[in-house]
């Protein structure tokens, strides 16, 4: 007997998105990385990492995600929405839905409010070139993706 599939099932997921085991593993690893960052150790696979604090776009609950960052002008930092498979990662959707509630935590420091700005056109291209030169693995991931990774500038408020 064939199982009946329902597109609206609560457990159903969109193609190209992680399943429950992958999501659990990601949450476990994120929590571990957040603890390391708060203790002053902000490196992962040769990249500088910060904690991005957002609010869930649907739940309204606080979210904390470790994200690689790259230096930009003055105190601004650049981040790339490179995870999430064929879709942008959840943290990106949360950040764009509630930008006024965003903050970052650098290793061993308190949270600082930031204003996110998605870069487009020549600004994105210039920033992407610097990011790809600093971390060629991101360029490799981008070349295998069907979507263009968003690059976001985080400026302290």
JSON list of C-alpha atoms in Angstrom, two decimals:
[
{"chain": "A", "resi": 1, "resn": "UNK", "atom": "CA", "xyz": [0.00, 0.00, 0.00]},
{"chain": "A", "resi": 2, "resn": "UNK", "atom": "CA", "xyz": [1.41, 3.37, -0.99]},
{"chain": "A", "resi": 3, "resn": "UNK", "atom": "CA", "xyz": [1.74, 6.09, 1.63]},
{"chain": "A", "resi": 4, "resn": "UNK", "atom": "CA", "xyz": [-0.38, 9.12, 0.99]},
{"chain": "A", "resi": 5, "resn": "UNK", "atom": "CA", "xyz": [1.66, 12.33, 0.77]},
{"chain": "A", "resi": 6, "resn": "UNK", "atom": "CA", "xyz": [0.24, 15.63, 1.97]},
{"chain": "A", "resi": 7, "resn": "UNK", "atom": "CA", "xyz": [1.96, 18.83, 0.88]},
{"chain": "A", "resi": 8, "resn": "UNK", "atom": "CA", "xyz": [0.67, 20.59, 4.00]},
{"chain": "A", "resi": 9, "resn": "UNK", "atom": "CA", "xyz": [1.91, 18.02, 6.52]},
{"chain": "A", "resi": 10, "resn": "UNK", "atom": "CA", "xyz": [3.58, 19.59, 9.52]},
{"chain": "A", "resi": 11, "resn": "UNK", "atom": "CA", "xyz": [6.59, 17.29, 9.11]},
{"chain": "A", "resi": 12, "resn": "UNK", "atom": "CA", "xyz": [6.99, 17.90, 5.38]},
{"chain": "A", "resi": 13, "resn": "UNK", "atom": "CA", "xyz": [9.92, 19.99, 4.25]},
{"chain": "A", "resi": 14, "resn": "UNK", "atom": "CA", "xyz": [10.78, 21.87, 1.12]},
{"chain": "A", "resi": 15, "resn": "UNK", "atom": "CA", "xyz": [13.34, 20.32, -1.23]},
{"chain": "A", "resi": 16, "resn": "UNK", "atom": "CA", "xyz": [16.83, 21.69, -0.64]},
{"chain": "A", "resi": 17, "resn": "UNK", "atom": "CA", "xyz": [16.27, 22.32, 3.07]},
{"chain": "A", "resi": 18, "resn": "UNK", "atom": "CA", "xyz": [17.82, 20.35, 5.96]},
{"chain": "A", "resi": 19, "resn": "UNK", "atom": "CA", "xyz": [15.93, 17.51, 7.64]},
{"chain": "A", "resi": 20, "resn": "UNK", "atom": "CA", "xyz": [15.33, 17.11, 11.40]},
{"chain": "A", "resi": 21, "resn": "UNK", "atom": "CA", "xyz": [18.64, 15.35, 12.14]},
{"chain": "A", "resi": 22, "resn": "UNK", "atom": "CA", "xyz": [20.62, 17.98, 10.22]},
{"chain": "A", "resi": 23, "resn": "UNK", "atom": "CA", "xyz": [18.76, 20.78, 12.01]},
{"chain": "A", "resi": 24, "resn": "UNK", "atom": "CA", "xyz": [19.43, 19.18, 15.43]},
{"chain": "A", "resi": 25, "resn": "UNK", "atom": "CA", "xyz": [23.12, 18.78, 14.60]},
{"chain": "A", "resi": 26, "resn": "UNK", "atom": "CA", "xyz": [23.32, 22.39, 13.41]},
{"chain": "A", "resi": 27, "resn": "UNK", "atom": "CA", "xyz": [21.62, 23.68, 16.58]},
{"chain": "A", "resi": 28, "resn": "UNK", "atom": "CA", "xyz": [23.97, 21.62, 18.76]},
{"chain": "A", "resi": 29, "resn": "UNK", "atom": "CA", "xyz": [27.08, 22.86, 16.94]},
{"chain": "A", "resi": 30, "resn": "UNK", "atom": "CA", "xyz": [25.82, 26.47, 16.95]},
{"chain": "A", "resi": 31, "resn": "UNK", "atom": "CA", "xyz": [25.29, 26.36, 20.73]},
{"chain": "A", "resi": 32, "resn": "UNK", "atom": "CA", "xyz": [28.82, 24.99, 21.20]},
{"chain": "A", "resi": 33, "resn": "UNK", "atom": "CA", "xyz": [30.34, 27.67, 18.95]},
{"chain": "A", "resi": 34, "resn": "UNK", "atom": "CA", "xyz": [28.38, 30.41, 20.75]},
{"chain": "A", "resi": 35, "resn": "UNK", "atom": "CA", "xyz": [29.86, 29.27, 24.07]},
{"chain": "A", "resi": 36, "resn": "UNK", "atom": "CA", "xyz": [33.37, 29.44, 22.59]},
{"chain": "A", "resi": 37, "resn": "UNK", "atom": "CA", "xyz": [32.78, 32.94, 21.19]},
{"chain": "A", "resi": 38, "resn": "UNK", "atom": "CA", "xyz": [31.47, 34.18, 24.53]},
{"chain": "A", "resi": 39, "resn": "UNK", "atom": "CA", "xyz": [34.63, 32.81, 26.18]},
{"chain": "A", "resi": 40, "resn": "UNK", "atom": "CA", "xyz": [36.74, 34.89, 23.78]},
{"chain": "A", "resi": 41, "resn": "UNK", "atom": "CA", "xyz": [37.58, 32.32, 21.12]},
{"chain": "A", "resi": 42, "resn": "UNK", "atom": "CA", "xyz": [36.13, 33.52, 17.82]},
{"chain": "A", "resi": 43, "resn": "UNK", "atom": "CA", "xyz": [37.81, 31.43, 15.11]},
{"chain": "A", "resi": 44, "resn": "UNK", "atom": "CA", "xyz": [36.40, 28.53, 13.12]},
{"chain": "A", "resi": 45, "resn": "UNK", "atom": "CA", "xyz": [38.12, 26.92, 10.13]},
{"chain": "A", "resi": 46, "resn": "UNK", "atom": "CA", "xyz": [40.41, 29.95, 9.86]},
{"chain": "A", "resi": 47, "resn": "UNK", "atom": "CA", "xyz": [37.54, 32.46, 9.83]},
{"chain": "A", "resi": 48, "resn": "UNK", "atom": "CA", "xyz": [36.62, 35.12, 12.38]},
{"chain": "A", "resi": 49, "resn": "UNK", "atom": "CA", "xyz": [33.21, 34.33, 13.87]},
{"chain": "A", "resi": 50, "resn": "UNK", "atom": "CA", "xyz": [30.67, 36.46, 15.74]},
{"chain": "A", "resi": 51, "resn": "UNK", "atom": "CA", "xyz": [27.25, 35.75, 17.21]},
{"chain": "A", "resi": 52, "resn": "UNK", "atom": "CA", "xyz": [24.41, 37.29, 15.24]},
{"chain": "A", "resi": 53, "resn": "UNK", "atom": "CA", "xyz": [21.39, 37.98, 17.45]},
{"chain": "A", "resi": 54, "resn": "UNK", "atom": "CA", "xyz": [18.08, 38.15, 15.59]},
{"chain": "A", "resi": 55, "resn": "UNK", "atom": "CA", "xyz": [14.38, 37.64, 16.29]},
{"chain": "A", "resi": 56, "resn": "UNK", "atom": "CA", "xyz": [12.47, 34.83, 14.59]},
{"chain": "A", "resi": 57, "resn": "UNK", "atom": "CA", "xyz": [10.34, 36.26, 11.79]},
{"chain": "A", "resi": 58, "resn": "UNK", "atom": "CA", "xyz": [7.36, 34.03, 12.65]},
{"chain": "A", "resi": 59, "resn": "UNK", "atom": "CA", "xyz": [7.97, 33.04, 16.28]},
{"chain": "A", "resi": 60, "resn": "UNK", "atom": "CA", "xyz": [9.23, 36.37, 17.61]},
{"chain": "A", "resi": 61, "resn": "UNK", "atom": "CA", "xyz": [11.72, 34.35, 19.70]},
{"chain": "A", "resi": 62, "resn": "UNK", "atom": "CA", "xyz": [15.37, 35.40, 20.08]},
{"chain": "A", "resi": 63, "resn": "UNK", "atom": "CA", "xyz": [17.84, 33.56, 17.84]},
{"chain": "A", "resi": 64, "resn": "UNK", "atom": "CA", "xyz": [21.63, 33.39, 18.18]},
{"chain": "A", "resi": 65, "resn": "UNK", "atom": "CA", "xyz": [23.69, 32.21, 15.24]},
{"chain": "A", "resi": 66, "resn": "UNK", "atom": "CA", "xyz": [27.48, 32.03, 14.86]},
{"chain": "A", "resi": 67, "resn": "UNK", "atom": "CA", "xyz": [28.43, 33.62, 11.54]},
{"chain": "A", "resi": 68, "resn": "UNK", "atom": "CA", "xyz": [31.79, 34.24, 9.85]},
{"chain": "A", "resi": 69, "resn": "UNK", "atom": "CA", "xyz": [32.57, 37.94, 9.44]},
{"chain": "A", "resi": 70, "resn": "UNK", "atom": "CA", "xyz": [34.94, 40.02, 7.36]},
{"chain": "A", "resi": 71, "resn": "UNK", "atom": "CA", "xyz": [36.32, 43.50, 7.98]},
{"chain": "A", "resi": 72, "resn": "UNK", "atom": "CA", "xyz": [34.75, 46.40, 6.15]},
{"chain": "A", "resi": 73, "resn": "UNK", "atom": "CA", "xyz": [35.05, 50.16, 6.51]},
{"chain": "A", "resi": 74, "resn": "UNK", "atom": "CA", "xyz": [35.43, 51.63, 10.01]},
{"chain": "A", "resi": 75, "resn": "UNK", "atom": "CA", "xyz": [33.57, 49.48, 12.56]},
{"chain": "A", "resi": 76, "resn": "UNK", "atom": "CA", "xyz": [31.33, 47.78, 9.99]},
{"chain": "A", "resi": 77, "resn": "UNK", "atom": "CA", "xyz": [31.52, 44.05, 9.33]},
{"chain": "A", "resi": 78, "resn": "UNK", "atom": "CA", "xyz": [30.44, 41.96, 6.37]},
{"chain": "A", "resi": 79, "resn": "UNK", "atom": "CA", "xyz": [28.61, 38.65, 6.63]},
{"chain": "A", "resi": 80, "resn": "UNK", "atom": "CA", "xyz": [27.53, 36.24, 3.89]},
{"chain": "A", "resi": 81, "resn": "UNK", "atom": "CA", "xyz": [24.29, 34.22, 3.83]},
{"chain": "A", "resi": 82, "resn": "UNK", "atom": "CA", "xyz": [26.05, 31.13, 2.50]},
{"chain": "A", "resi": 83, "resn": "UNK", "atom": "CA", "xyz": [24.27, 28.31, 4.35]},
{"chain": "A", "resi": 84, "resn": "UNK", "atom": "CA", "xyz": [20.77, 26.99, 3.84]},
{"chain": "A", "resi": 85, "resn": "UNK", "atom": "CA", "xyz": [21.16, 24.82, 0.74]},
{"chain": "A", "resi": 86, "resn": "UNK", "atom": "CA", "xyz": [19.08, 26.09, -2.16]},
{"chain": "A", "resi": 87, "resn": "UNK", "atom": "CA", "xyz": [17.46, 28.75, 0.02]},
{"chain": "A", "resi": 88, "resn": "UNK", "atom": "CA", "xyz": [18.88, 31.54, 2.14]},
{"chain": "A", "resi": 89, "resn": "UNK", "atom": "CA", "xyz": [19.50, 30.46, 5.74]},
{"chain": "A", "resi": 90, "resn": "UNK", "atom": "CA", "xyz": [16.84, 31.15, 8.37]},
{"chain": "A", "resi": 91, "resn": "UNK", "atom": "CA", "xyz": [19.02, 33.70, 10.14]},
{"chain": "A", "resi": 92, "resn": "UNK", "atom": "CA", "xyz": [19.03, 35.84, 6.99]},
{"chain": "A", "resi": 93, "resn": "UNK", "atom": "CA", "xyz": [15.23, 35.88, 6.74]},
{"chain": "A", "resi": 94, "resn": "UNK", "atom": "CA", "xyz": [15.03, 36.73, 10.46]},
{"chain": "A", "resi": 95, "resn": "UNK", "atom": "CA", "xyz": [17.58, 39.53, 10.09]},
{"chain": "A", "resi": 96, "resn": "UNK", "atom": "CA", "xyz": [15.75, 41.10, 7.15]},
{"chain": "A", "resi": 97, "resn": "UNK", "atom": "CA", "xyz": [12.32, 40.74, 8.83]},
{"chain": "A", "resi": 98, "resn": "UNK", "atom": "CA", "xyz": [13.41, 42.50, 12.04]},
{"chain": "A", "resi": 99, "resn": "UNK", "atom": "CA", "xyz": [16.56, 44.54, 11.23]},
{"chain": "A", "resi": 100, "resn": "UNK", "atom": "CA", "xyz": [15.92, 47.00, 14.07]},
{"chain": "A", "resi": 101, "resn": "UNK", "atom": "CA", "xyz": [16.38, 44.20, 16.63]},
{"chain": "A", "resi": 102, "resn": "UNK", "atom": "CA", "xyz": [19.70, 42.88, 15.30]},
{"chain": "A", "resi": 103, "resn": "UNK", "atom": "CA", "xyz": [22.87, 42.84, 17.36]},
{"chain": "A", "resi": 104, "resn": "UNK", "atom": "CA", "xyz": [26.25, 41.11, 17.29]},
{"chain": "A", "resi": 105, "resn": "UNK", "atom": "CA", "xyz": [28.59, 39.71, 19.91]},
{"chain": "A", "resi": 106, "resn": "UNK", "atom": "CA", "xyz": [32.29, 39.68, 19.13]},
{"chain": "A", "resi": 107, "resn": "UNK", "atom": "CA", "xyz": [34.49, 37.22, 21.04]},
{"chain": "A", "resi": 108, "resn": "UNK", "atom": "CA", "xyz": [34.38, 37.94, 24.77]},
{"chain": "A", "resi": 109, "resn": "UNK", "atom": "CA", "xyz": [32.37, 41.18, 24.35]},
{"chain": "A", "resi": 110, "resn": "UNK", "atom": "CA", "xyz": [28.84, 42.31, 25.09]},
{"chain": "A", "resi": 111, "resn": "UNK", "atom": "CA", "xyz": [26.21, 42.58, 22.37]},
{"chain": "A", "resi": 112, "resn": "UNK", "atom": "CA", "xyz": [26.17, 45.73, 20.22]},
{"chain": "A", "resi": 113, "resn": "UNK", "atom": "CA", "xyz": [23.17, 46.81, 18.15]},
{"chain": "A", "resi": 114, "resn": "UNK", "atom": "CA", "xyz": [23.77, 46.85, 14.40]},
{"chain": "A", "resi": 115, "resn": "UNK", "atom": "CA", "xyz": [21.98, 48.06, 11.31]},
{"chain": "A", "resi": 116, "resn": "UNK", "atom": "CA", "xyz": [22.05, 45.49, 8.49]},
{"chain": "A", "resi": 117, "resn": "UNK", "atom": "CA", "xyz": [22.25, 46.58, 4.86]},
{"chain": "A", "resi": 118, "resn": "UNK", "atom": "CA", "xyz": [22.17, 44.08, 1.99]},
{"chain": "A", "resi": 119, "resn": "UNK", "atom": "CA", "xyz": [24.75, 45.03, -0.63]},
{"chain": "A", "resi": 120, "resn": "UNK", "atom": "CA", "xyz": [23.78, 45.03, -4.29]},
{"chain": "A", "resi": 121, "resn": "UNK", "atom": "CA", "xyz": [25.43, 45.75, -7.63]},
{"chain": "A", "resi": 122, "resn": "UNK", "atom": "CA", "xyz": [28.97, 47.10, -7.61]},
{"chain": "A", "resi": 123, "resn": "UNK", "atom": "CA", "xyz": [29.02, 47.35, -3.79]},
{"chain": "A", "resi": 124, "resn": "UNK", "atom": "CA", "xyz": [28.27, 43.65, -3.48]},
{"chain": "A", "resi": 125, "resn": "UNK", "atom": "CA", "xyz": [30.74, 42.73, -6.24]},
{"chain": "A", "resi": 126, "resn": "UNK", "atom": "CA", "xyz": [33.57, 44.68, -4.58]},
{"chain": "A", "resi": 127, "resn": "UNK", "atom": "CA", "xyz": [32.84, 43.22, -1.14]},
{"chain": "A", "resi": 128, "resn": "UNK", "atom": "CA", "xyz": [32.48, 39.70, -2.57]},
{"chain": "A", "resi": 129, "resn": "UNK", "atom": "CA", "xyz": [35.90, 39.94, -4.24]},
{"chain": "A", "resi": 130, "resn": "UNK", "atom": "CA", "xyz": [37.51, 40.77, -0.89]},
{"chain": "A", "resi": 131, "resn": "UNK", "atom": "CA", "xyz": [35.60, 37.99, 0.89]},
{"chain": "A", "resi": 132, "resn": "UNK", "atom": "CA", "xyz": [36.43, 35.39, -1.78]},
{"chain": "A", "resi": 133, "resn": "UNK", "atom": "CA", "xyz": [40.11, 36.36, -1.66]},
{"chain": "A", "resi": 134, "resn": "UNK", "atom": "CA", "xyz": [40.13, 36.01, 2.14]},
{"chain": "A", "resi": 135, "resn": "UNK", "atom": "CA", "xyz": [38.19, 32.73, 2.11]},
{"chain": "A", "resi": 136, "resn": "UNK", "atom": "CA", "xyz": [38.33, 30.90, -1.25]},
{"chain": "A", "resi": 137, "resn": "UNK", "atom": "CA", "xyz": [36.12, 28.13, 0.14]},
{"chain": "A", "resi": 138, "resn": "UNK", "atom": "CA", "xyz": [33.17, 30.57, 0.09]},
{"chain": "A", "resi": 139, "resn": "UNK", "atom": "CA", "xyz": [33.76, 31.22, -3.61]},
{"chain": "A", "resi": 140, "resn": "UNK", "atom": "CA", "xyz": [33.82, 27.45, -4.16]},
{"chain": "A", "resi": 141, "resn": "UNK", "atom": "CA", "xyz": [30.49, 27.04, -2.33]},
{"chain": "A", "resi": 142, "resn": "UNK", "atom": "CA", "xyz": [29.01, 29.95, -4.30]},
{"chain": "A", "resi": 143, "resn": "UNK", "atom": "CA", "xyz": [30.07, 28.39, -7.61]},
{"chain": "A", "resi": 144, "resn": "UNK", "atom": "CA", "xyz": [28.07, 25.25, -6.73]},
{"chain": "A", "resi": 145, "resn": "UNK", "atom": "CA", "xyz": [24.91, 27.12, -5.68]},
{"chain": "A", "resi": 146, "resn": "UNK", "atom": "CA", "xyz": [21.92, 28.11, -7.80]},
{"chain": "A", "resi": 147, "resn": "UNK", "atom": "CA", "xyz": [21.43, 31.28, -5.78]},
{"chain": "A", "resi": 148, "resn": "UNK", "atom": "CA", "xyz": [23.62, 34.35, -5.31]},
{"chain": "A", "resi": 149, "resn": "UNK", "atom": "CA", "xyz": [24.72, 34.58, -1.69]},
{"chain": "A", "resi": 150, "resn": "UNK", "atom": "CA", "xyz": [23.58, 37.82, -0.08]},
{"chain": "A", "resi": 151, "resn": "UNK", "atom": "CA", "xyz": [26.36, 39.97, 1.41]},
{"chain": "A", "resi": 152, "resn": "UNK", "atom": "CA", "xyz": [25.25, 42.08, 4.37]},
{"chain": "A", "resi": 153, "resn": "UNK", "atom": "CA", "xyz": [27.05, 45.04, 5.92]},
{"chain": "A", "resi": 154, "resn": "UNK", "atom": "CA", "xyz": [26.50, 45.33, 9.69]},
{"chain": "A", "resi": 155, "resn": "UNK", "atom": "CA", "xyz": [27.09, 48.86, 10.97]},
{"chain": "A", "resi": 156, "resn": "UNK", "atom": "CA", "xyz": [27.02, 49.56, 14.73]},
{"chain": "A", "resi": 157, "resn": "UNK", "atom": "CA", "xyz": [24.08, 51.72, 15.83]}
]
